[in-house]
Amino acid sequence: MQVYKKWRGSLDKLQVSQLSSSVDVVFRGDGLECHLEEGKRWQSQINNQFEVASSGGWCEEESDPQKSKAHAFDFSLASSLGHFLSGQRVASFGDGPGQYKEHLLKQGLVASYDAYDGAPFCETVTSGEVKFMDLTIPQYGLPVYDWVICLEVAEHVPARYELVLVDNIARHARKGIVLSWGHPGQPGFHHVNNKSPEDVKRLLDEAGFALNDSSSSLLRQNSTFFWIVQNIFVFERKPEVILREDDA
């Protein structure tokens, strides 16, 4: 990350934005990685690693809301998020098939809601409602949002990319972050980097965000799934940590 930031300093904002977009296209590769592994589909009966891309993004069948059995949508949490984020500009980094976006926009309380996901086929299976974005590479050129949501995404991202993931979220959140990160021992589809609550808090503290206990408790009380009840936290940007919008 330090090497990347030093190198990035020699480029202007437009160049960096164009580079991030170009790298996203290359990494998506129209799902090439997933297509290549379809020929090895028989191996998935032994090991499910071929149902996801190396970044943690799910391949076409698993990311399709009409086919996937792995996605879980917490209706109660979504409704609570709409009220909690009322009037705010919101982004979701890892919105899957876009069910949270659909619900919050129908609810009509948030000012705006942009959805991104690392699944190579997300734009295809959601008819463009969810935009592709690989969270394992530094992302620049995006808007700065009031709040960024990242629900049950980080545990799917290999540990070697976790600091990039957190940095991507932090640089685009003006006010705060709603984060749910799978805990150790939590079962699930392709979990490769579960974290204890203490480790999650430490990572966010180092990124410049402080835990808001009361807001976290509010969302937990309005969540249905036991794993979200255990995992969800609300973090707010520390007053002394100034957001640099030209670094987004």
PDB file of C-alpha atoms in Angstrom:
ATOM      1  CA  MET A   1       0.000   0.000   0.000  1.00  0.00           C
ATOM      2  CA  GLN A   2       2.813   2.439   0.800  1.00  0.00           C
ATOM      3  CA  VAL A   3       4.437   1.750  -2.568  1.00  0.00           C
ATOM      4  CA  TYR A   4       1.116   2.288  -4.330  1.00  0.00           C
ATOM      5  CA  LYS A   5       0.437   5.564  -2.509  1.00  0.00           C
ATOM      6  CA  LYS A   6       3.917   6.874  -3.275  1.00  0.00           C
ATOM      7  CA  TRP A   7       3.511   6.000  -6.946  1.00  0.00           C
ATOM      8  CA  ARG A   8      -0.013   7.429  -7.014  1.00  0.00           C
ATOM      9  CA  GLY A   9       1.327  10.767  -5.821  1.00  0.00           C
ATOM     10  CA  SER A  10       2.953  11.306  -9.216  1.00  0.00           C
ATOM     11  CA  LEU A  11      -0.413  11.151 -11.017  1.00  0.00           C
ATOM     12  CA  ASP A  12      -3.257  13.660 -11.140  1.00  0.00           C
ATOM     13  CA  LYS A  13      -6.791  12.778 -10.057  1.00  0.00           C
ATOM     14  CA  LEU A  14      -8.066  12.143 -13.600  1.00  0.00           C
ATOM     15  CA  GLN A  15      -5.189   9.766 -14.364  1.00  0.00           C
ATOM     16  CA  VAL A  16      -5.747   7.844 -11.144  1.00  0.00           C
ATOM     17  CA  SER A  17      -9.485   7.609 -11.785  1.00  0.00           C
ATOM     18  CA  GLN A  18      -8.899   6.306 -15.304  1.00  0.00           C
ATOM     19  CA  LEU A  19      -6.349   3.812 -14.023  1.00  0.00           C
ATOM     20  CA  SER A  20      -8.729   2.441 -11.378  1.00  0.00           C
ATOM     21  CA  SER A  21     -11.451   2.025 -14.002  1.00  0.00           C
ATOM     22  CA  SER A  22      -9.068   0.286 -16.391  1.00  0.00           C
ATOM     23  CA  VAL A  23      -7.811  -2.110 -13.737  1.00  0.00           C
ATOM     24  CA  ASP A  24     -11.403  -2.952 -12.792  1.00  0.00           C
ATOM     25  CA  VAL A  25     -12.111  -3.903 -16.411  1.00  0.00           C
ATOM     26  CA  VAL A  26      -9.007  -6.088 -16.541  1.00  0.00           C
ATOM     27  CA  PHE A  27      -9.764  -7.819 -13.248  1.00  0.00           C
ATOM     28  CA  ARG A  28     -13.373  -8.373 -14.209  1.00  0.00           C
ATOM     29  CA  GLY A  29     -12.241  -9.759 -17.557  1.00  0.00           C
ATOM     30  CA  ASP A  30     -15.899 -10.394 -18.408  1.00  0.00           C
ATOM     31  CA  GLY A  31     -15.737 -13.154 -15.827  1.00  0.00           C
ATOM     32  CA  LEU A  32     -12.880 -14.911 -17.626  1.00  0.00           C
ATOM     33  CA  GLU A  33     -11.545 -16.373 -14.404  1.00  0.00           C
ATOM     34  CA  CYS A  34     -14.948 -17.848 -13.630  1.00  0.00           C
ATOM     35  CA  HIS A  35     -15.396 -19.124 -17.194  1.00  0.00           C
ATOM     36  CA  LEU A  36     -12.042 -20.893 -17.128  1.00  0.00           C
ATOM     37  CA  GLU A  37     -13.005 -22.660 -13.952  1.00  0.00           C
ATOM     38  CA  GLU A  38     -16.342 -23.831 -15.307  1.00  0.00           C
ATOM     39  CA  GLY A  39     -14.387 -26.552 -17.077  1.00  0.00           C
ATOM     40  CA  LYS A  40     -13.317 -27.761 -13.653  1.00  0.00           C
ATOM     41  CA  ARG A  41     -16.817 -27.587 -12.196  1.00  0.00           C
ATOM     42  CA  TRP A  42     -16.691 -31.239 -11.247  1.00  0.00           C
ATOM     43  CA  GLN A  43     -13.998 -30.366  -8.711  1.00  0.00           C
ATOM     44  CA  SER A  44     -16.433 -28.119  -6.852  1.00  0.00           C
ATOM     45  CA  GLN A  45     -18.061 -31.259  -5.513  1.00  0.00           C
ATOM     46  CA  ILE A  46     -14.885 -31.646  -3.500  1.00  0.00           C
ATOM     47  CA  ASN A  47     -13.880 -28.004  -3.020  1.00  0.00           C
ATOM     48  CA  ASN A  48     -16.044 -24.923  -3.609  1.00  0.00           C
ATOM     49  CA  GLN A  49     -13.125 -22.630  -4.481  1.00  0.00           C
ATOM     50  CA  PHE A  50     -14.105 -22.567  -8.148  1.00  0.00           C
ATOM     51  CA  GLU A  51     -17.429 -20.845  -7.435  1.00  0.00           C
ATOM     52  CA  VAL A  52     -15.657 -17.567  -6.620  1.00  0.00           C
ATOM     53  CA  ALA A  53     -13.030 -15.362  -8.221  1.00  0.00           C
ATOM     54  CA  SER A  54      -9.636 -14.961  -6.541  1.00  0.00           C
ATOM     55  CA  SER A  55     -10.728 -11.558  -5.162  1.00  0.00           C
ATOM     56  CA  GLY A  56     -13.608 -13.206  -3.285  1.00  0.00           C
ATOM     57  CA  GLY A  57     -16.285 -12.071  -5.747  1.00  0.00           C
ATOM     58  CA  TRP A  58     -18.869 -14.738  -6.540  1.00  0.00           C
ATOM     59  CA  CYS A  59     -19.153 -16.211 -10.025  1.00  0.00           C
ATOM     60  CA  GLU A  60     -22.259 -15.899 -12.182  1.00  0.00           C
ATOM     61  CA  GLU A  61     -24.539 -18.576 -10.764  1.00  0.00           C
ATOM     62  CA  GLU A  62     -23.815 -17.674  -7.143  1.00  0.00           C
ATOM     63  CA  SER A  63     -24.254 -13.930  -7.773  1.00  0.00           C
ATOM     64  CA  ASP A  64     -27.533 -14.296  -9.689  1.00  0.00           C
ATOM     65  CA  PRO A  65     -30.471 -13.389  -7.392  1.00  0.00           C
ATOM     66  CA  GLN A  66     -32.673 -15.842  -9.311  1.00  0.00           C
ATOM     67  CA  LYS A  67     -30.303 -18.798  -8.850  1.00  0.00           C
ATOM     68  CA  SER A  68     -28.139 -18.263  -5.793  1.00  0.00           C
ATOM     69  CA  LYS A  69     -29.037 -19.924  -2.520  1.00  0.00           C
ATOM     70  CA  ALA A  70     -26.112 -18.325  -0.704  1.00  0.00           C
ATOM     71  CA  HIS A  71     -27.308 -14.706  -0.529  1.00  0.00           C
ATOM     72  CA  ALA A  72     -29.262 -13.695   2.573  1.00  0.00           C
ATOM     73  CA  PHE A  73     -31.294 -10.477   2.768  1.00  0.00           C
ATOM     74  CA  ASP A  74     -32.275  -9.157   6.200  1.00  0.00           C
ATOM     75  CA  PHE A  75     -35.520  -7.250   5.586  1.00  0.00           C
ATOM     76  CA  SER A  76     -35.731  -5.928   9.133  1.00  0.00           C
ATOM     77  CA  LEU A  77     -32.155  -4.640   9.066  1.00  0.00           C
ATOM     78  CA  ALA A  78     -32.702  -3.016   5.671  1.00  0.00           C
ATOM     79  CA  SER A  79     -35.729  -1.130   6.982  1.00  0.00           C
ATOM     80  CA  SER A  80     -33.778  -0.006  10.039  1.00  0.00           C
ATOM     81  CA  LEU A  81     -30.880   1.139   7.855  1.00  0.00           C
ATOM     82  CA  GLY A  82     -33.261   3.279   5.827  1.00  0.00           C
ATOM     83  CA  HIS A  83     -34.339   5.157   8.950  1.00  0.00           C
ATOM     84  CA  PHE A  84     -30.824   5.344  10.390  1.00  0.00           C
ATOM     85  CA  LEU A  85     -29.441   6.759   7.123  1.00  0.00           C
ATOM     86  CA  SER A  86     -32.393   9.019   6.327  1.00  0.00           C
ATOM     87  CA  GLY A  87     -31.378  11.992   4.192  1.00  0.00           C
ATOM     88  CA  GLN A  88     -27.860  10.638   3.624  1.00  0.00           C
ATOM     89  CA  ARG A  89     -25.919   9.831   0.455  1.00  0.00           C
ATOM     90  CA  VAL A  90     -25.131   6.138   0.796  1.00  0.00           C
ATOM     91  CA  ALA A  91     -22.990   3.563  -0.986  1.00  0.00           C
ATOM     92  CA  SER A  92     -22.820  -0.164  -0.426  1.00  0.00           C
ATOM     93  CA  PHE A  93     -19.465  -1.811  -1.082  1.00  0.00           C
ATOM     94  CA  GLY A  94     -20.472  -5.415  -1.664  1.00  0.00           C
ATOM     95  CA  ASP A  95     -24.218  -5.170  -2.296  1.00  0.00           C
ATOM     96  CA  GLY A  96     -24.496  -8.615  -3.887  1.00  0.00           C
ATOM     97  CA  PRO A  97     -27.590  -8.801  -6.118  1.00  0.00           C
ATOM     98  CA  GLY A  98     -28.709  -5.333  -5.002  1.00  0.00           C
ATOM     99  CA  GLN A  99     -31.532  -6.243  -2.624  1.00  0.00           C
ATOM    100  CA  TYR A 100     -30.492  -3.645  -0.036  1.00  0.00           C
ATOM    101  CA  LYS A 101     -30.330  -0.964  -2.721  1.00  0.00           C
ATOM    102  CA  GLU A 102     -33.758  -1.899  -4.021  1.00  0.00           C
ATOM    103  CA  HIS A 103     -35.310  -1.870  -0.548  1.00  0.00           C
ATOM    104  CA  LEU A 104     -33.797   1.407   0.643  1.00  0.00           C
ATOM    105  CA  LEU A 105     -34.655   3.242  -2.569  1.00  0.00           C
ATOM    106  CA  LYS A 106     -38.249   1.978  -2.425  1.00  0.00           C
ATOM    107  CA  GLN A 107     -38.393   3.076   1.204  1.00  0.00           C
ATOM    108  CA  GLY A 108     -37.515   6.555  -0.040  1.00  0.00           C
ATOM    109  CA  LEU A 109     -35.688   7.853   3.032  1.00  0.00           C
ATOM    110  CA  VAL A 110     -32.070   8.008   1.845  1.00  0.00           C
ATOM    111  CA  ALA A 111     -30.961  10.845  -0.429  1.00  0.00           C
ATOM    112  CA  SER A 112     -29.223   8.410  -2.782  1.00  0.00           C
ATOM    113  CA  TYR A 113     -27.861   4.872  -2.810  1.00  0.00           C
ATOM    114  CA  ASP A 114     -25.144   3.510  -5.103  1.00  0.00           C
ATOM    115  CA  ALA A 115     -24.387  -0.220  -5.071  1.00  0.00           C
ATOM    116  CA  TYR A 116     -21.078  -1.887  -5.960  1.00  0.00           C
ATOM    117  CA  ASP A 117     -19.915  -5.488  -5.835  1.00  0.00           C
ATOM    118  CA  GLY A 118     -16.842  -7.545  -6.701  1.00  0.00           C
ATOM    119  CA  ALA A 119     -18.756 -10.340  -8.430  1.00  0.00           C
ATOM    120  CA  PRO A 120     -17.585 -10.368 -12.078  1.00  0.00           C
ATOM    121  CA  PHE A 121     -21.141 -10.777 -13.390  1.00  0.00           C
ATOM    122  CA  CYS A 122     -22.939  -8.400 -11.010  1.00  0.00           C
ATOM    123  CA  GLU A 123     -23.769  -5.849 -13.704  1.00  0.00           C
ATOM    124  CA  THR A 124     -25.192  -8.576 -15.939  1.00  0.00           C
ATOM    125  CA  VAL A 125     -27.363 -10.327 -13.353  1.00  0.00           C
ATOM    126  CA  THR A 126     -28.693  -7.045 -11.890  1.00  0.00           C
ATOM    127  CA  SER A 127     -29.256  -5.276 -15.231  1.00  0.00           C
ATOM    128  CA  GLY A 128     -26.728  -2.630 -14.226  1.00  0.00           C
ATOM    129  CA  GLU A 129     -28.270  -1.786 -10.852  1.00  0.00           C
ATOM    130  CA  VAL A 130     -25.083  -2.971  -9.108  1.00  0.00           C
ATOM    131  CA  LYS A 131     -21.784  -1.734 -10.546  1.00  0.00           C
ATOM    132  CA  PHE A 132     -18.669  -3.883 -10.617  1.00  0.00           C
ATOM    133  CA  MET A 133     -15.829  -2.834  -8.316  1.00  0.00           C
ATOM    134  CA  ASP A 134     -12.946  -4.992  -7.142  1.00  0.00           C
ATOM    135  CA  LEU A 135     -12.354  -4.067  -3.507  1.00  0.00           C
ATOM    136  CA  THR A 136      -9.010  -5.888  -3.458  1.00  0.00           C
ATOM    137  CA  ILE A 137      -7.376  -3.136  -5.527  1.00  0.00           C
ATOM    138  CA  PRO A 138      -7.172   0.569  -4.574  1.00  0.00           C
ATOM    139  CA  GLN A 139     -10.232   2.358  -5.962  1.00  0.00           C
ATOM    140  CA  TYR A 140     -10.093   6.029  -6.946  1.00  0.00           C
ATOM    141  CA  GLY A 141     -12.402   8.311  -8.888  1.00  0.00           C
ATOM    142  CA  LEU A 142     -15.579   7.405  -6.999  1.00  0.00           C
ATOM    143  CA  PRO A 143     -17.869   9.929  -5.294  1.00  0.00           C
ATOM    144  CA  VAL A 144     -17.454  10.568  -1.583  1.00  0.00           C
ATOM    145  CA  TYR A 145     -20.543   9.382   0.277  1.00  0.00           C
ATOM    146  CA  ASP A 146     -21.899  10.350   3.672  1.00  0.00           C
ATOM    147  CA  TRP A 147     -22.031   6.698   4.694  1.00  0.00           C
ATOM    148  CA  VAL A 148     -20.624   3.462   3.291  1.00  0.00           C
ATOM    149  CA  ILE A 149     -22.281   0.118   4.070  1.00  0.00           C
ATOM    150  CA  CYS A 150     -20.311  -3.126   3.891  1.00  0.00           C
ATOM    151  CA  LEU A 151     -22.352  -6.106   5.078  1.00  0.00           C
ATOM    152  CA  GLU A 152     -20.898  -9.615   5.322  1.00  0.00           C
ATOM    153  CA  VAL A 153     -18.329  -8.936   2.607  1.00  0.00           C
ATOM    154  CA  ALA A 154     -14.935  -8.702   4.284  1.00  0.00           C
ATOM    155  CA  GLU A 155     -14.811 -12.336   5.403  1.00  0.00           C
ATOM    156  CA  HIS A 156     -14.925 -13.332   1.721  1.00  0.00           C
ATOM    157  CA  VAL A 157     -11.859 -11.217   0.880  1.00  0.00           C
ATOM    158  CA  PRO A 158      -8.450 -12.904   1.311  1.00  0.00           C
ATOM    159  CA  ALA A 159      -6.484 -11.566   4.293  1.00  0.00           C
ATOM    160  CA  ARG A 160      -3.699 -10.197   2.103  1.00  0.00           C
ATOM    161  CA  TYR A 161      -6.198  -7.655   0.711  1.00  0.00           C
ATOM    162  CA  GLU A 162      -7.932  -6.622   3.944  1.00  0.00           C
ATOM    163  CA  LEU A 163      -6.054  -3.332   4.368  1.00  0.00           C
ATOM    164  CA  VAL A 164      -6.868  -2.356   0.786  1.00  0.00           C
ATOM    165  CA  LEU A 165     -10.520  -3.169   1.450  1.00  0.00           C
ATOM    166  CA  VAL A 166     -10.646  -1.068   4.627  1.00  0.00           C
ATOM    167  CA  ASP A 167      -8.805   1.807   2.937  1.00  0.00           C
ATOM    168  CA  ASN A 168     -11.245   1.787   0.012  1.00  0.00           C
ATOM    169  CA  ILE A 169     -14.180   2.008   2.416  1.00  0.00           C
ATOM    170  CA  ALA A 170     -12.610   4.677   4.650  1.00  0.00           C
ATOM    171  CA  ARG A 171     -11.589   7.045   1.850  1.00  0.00           C
ATOM    172  CA  HIS A 172     -15.144   7.214   0.527  1.00  0.00           C
ATOM    173  CA  ALA A 173     -17.023   7.657   3.832  1.00  0.00           C
ATOM    174  CA  ARG A 174     -17.424  11.274   4.913  1.00  0.00           C
ATOM    175  CA  LYS A 175     -19.371  10.583   8.113  1.00  0.00           C
ATOM    176  CA  GLY A 176     -19.367   6.903   8.903  1.00  0.00           C
ATOM    177  CA  ILE A 177     -19.369   3.219   8.066  1.00  0.00           C
ATOM    178  CA  VAL A 178     -21.842   0.426   8.772  1.00  0.00           C
ATOM    179  CA  LEU A 179     -19.752  -2.734   8.793  1.00  0.00           C
ATOM    180  CA  SER A 180     -20.592  -6.381   9.387  1.00  0.00           C
ATOM    181  CA  TRP A 181     -17.564  -8.713   9.261  1.00  0.00           C
ATOM    182  CA  GLY A 182     -18.006 -12.465   9.781  1.00  0.00           C
ATOM    183  CA  HIS A 183     -16.694 -13.689  13.148  1.00  0.00           C
ATOM    184  CA  PRO A 184     -14.392 -16.700  13.762  1.00  0.00           C
ATOM    185  CA  GLY A 185     -16.236 -19.990  13.462  1.00  0.00           C
ATOM    186  CA  GLN A 186     -19.142 -18.472  11.554  1.00  0.00           C
ATOM    187  CA  PRO A 187     -20.233 -20.880   8.816  1.00  0.00           C
ATOM    188  CA  GLY A 188     -20.877 -19.614   5.324  1.00  0.00           C
ATOM    189  CA  PHE A 189     -20.049 -19.738   1.642  1.00  0.00           C
ATOM    190  CA  HIS A 190     -16.317 -19.272   0.955  1.00  0.00           C
ATOM    191  CA  HIS A 191     -15.383 -17.565   4.219  1.00  0.00           C
ATOM    192  CA  VAL A 192     -11.603 -17.084   4.129  1.00  0.00           C
ATOM    193  CA  ASN A 193     -10.929 -14.183   6.502  1.00  0.00           C
ATOM    194  CA  ASN A 194     -13.215 -14.083   9.520  1.00  0.00           C
ATOM    195  CA  LYS A 195     -12.342 -11.544  12.232  1.00  0.00           C
ATOM    196  CA  SER A 196     -13.058 -11.135  15.913  1.00  0.00           C
ATOM    197  CA  PRO A 197     -14.940  -7.968  16.935  1.00  0.00           C
ATOM    198  CA  GLU A 198     -11.768  -6.745  18.640  1.00  0.00           C
ATOM    199  CA  ASP A 199      -9.749  -7.066  15.433  1.00  0.00           C
ATOM    200  CA  VAL A 200     -12.462  -5.319  13.415  1.00  0.00           C
ATOM    201  CA  LYS A 201     -12.556  -2.411  15.869  1.00  0.00           C
ATOM    202  CA  ARG A 202      -8.761  -2.143  15.765  1.00  0.00           C
ATOM    203  CA  LEU A 203      -8.668  -2.031  11.960  1.00  0.00           C
ATOM    204  CA  LEU A 204     -11.317   0.677  11.826  1.00  0.00           C
ATOM    205  CA  ASP A 205      -9.664   2.646  14.625  1.00  0.00           C
ATOM    206  CA  GLU A 206      -6.417   2.629  12.662  1.00  0.00           C
ATOM    207  CA  ALA A 207      -8.357   3.833   9.612  1.00  0.00           C
ATOM    208  CA  GLY A 208      -9.667   6.819  11.580  1.00  0.00           C
ATOM    209  CA  PHE A 209     -13.112   5.646  12.696  1.00  0.00           C
ATOM    210  CA  ALA A 210     -14.494   5.275  16.225  1.00  0.00           C
ATOM    211  CA  LEU A 211     -17.171   2.826  17.321  1.00  0.00           C
ATOM    212  CA  ASN A 212     -20.621   4.229  18.099  1.00  0.00           C
ATOM    213  CA  ASP A 213     -22.017   1.772  20.633  1.00  0.00           C
ATOM    214  CA  SER A 214     -25.576   3.093  20.773  1.00  0.00           C
ATOM    215  CA  SER A 215     -26.040   3.111  16.992  1.00  0.00           C
ATOM    216  CA  SER A 216     -24.492  -0.342  16.747  1.00  0.00           C
ATOM    217  CA  SER A 217     -26.923  -1.645  19.375  1.00  0.00           C
ATOM    218  CA  LEU A 218     -29.857  -0.099  17.524  1.00  0.00           C
ATOM    219  CA  LEU A 219     -29.043  -1.939  14.305  1.00  0.00           C
ATOM    220  CA  ARG A 220     -28.395  -5.192  16.165  1.00  0.00           C
ATOM    221  CA  GLN A 221     -31.796  -4.992  17.823  1.00  0.00           C
ATOM    222  CA  ASN A 222     -33.402  -4.600  14.409  1.00  0.00           C
ATOM    223  CA  SER A 223     -31.500  -7.434  12.707  1.00  0.00           C
ATOM    224  CA  THR A 224     -32.961 -10.879  12.122  1.00  0.00           C
ATOM    225  CA  PHE A 225     -29.962 -13.054  11.301  1.00  0.00           C
ATOM    226  CA  PHE A 226     -27.885 -14.172  14.282  1.00  0.00           C
ATOM    227  CA  TRP A 227     -24.603 -13.558  12.509  1.00  0.00           C
ATOM    228  CA  ILE A 228     -25.467  -9.947  11.720  1.00  0.00           C
ATOM    229  CA  VAL A 229     -26.610  -9.425  15.313  1.00  0.00           C
ATOM    230  CA  GLN A 230     -23.131 -10.528  16.382  1.00  0.00           C
ATOM    231  CA  ASN A 231     -21.157  -8.771  13.658  1.00  0.00           C
ATOM    232  CA  ILE A 232     -22.670  -5.396  12.833  1.00  0.00           C
ATOM    233  CA  PHE A 233     -21.010  -2.183  13.994  1.00  0.00           C
ATOM    234  CA  VAL A 234     -21.452   1.511  13.313  1.00  0.00           C
ATOM    235  CA  PHE A 235     -18.257   3.534  13.065  1.00  0.00           C
ATOM    236  CA  GLU A 236     -18.031   7.316  12.805  1.00  0.00           C
ATOM    237  CA  ARG A 237     -15.153   9.326  11.402  1.00  0.00           C
ATOM    238  CA  LYS A 238     -13.030  10.763  14.193  1.00  0.00           C
ATOM    239  CA  PRO A 239     -13.235  14.595  14.295  1.00  0.00           C
ATOM    240  CA  GLU A 240      -9.474  14.903  14.039  1.00  0.00           C
ATOM    241  CA  VAL A 241      -9.282  12.683  10.944  1.00  0.00           C
ATOM    242  CA  ILE A 242      -9.941  15.037   8.050  1.00  0.00           C
ATOM    243  CA  LEU A 243     -11.421  13.555   4.889  1.00  0.00           C
ATOM    244  CA  ARG A 244      -9.395  14.420   1.803  1.00  0.00           C
ATOM    245  CA  GLU A 245     -11.947  14.414  -0.991  1.00  0.00           C
ATOM    246  CA  ASP A 246      -9.229  14.635  -3.636  1.00  0.00           C
ATOM    247  CA  ASP A 247      -7.990  11.254  -2.340  1.00  0.00           C
ATOM    248  CA  ALA A 248     -11.275   9.479  -3.092  1.00  0.00           C
TER     249      ALA A 248
END
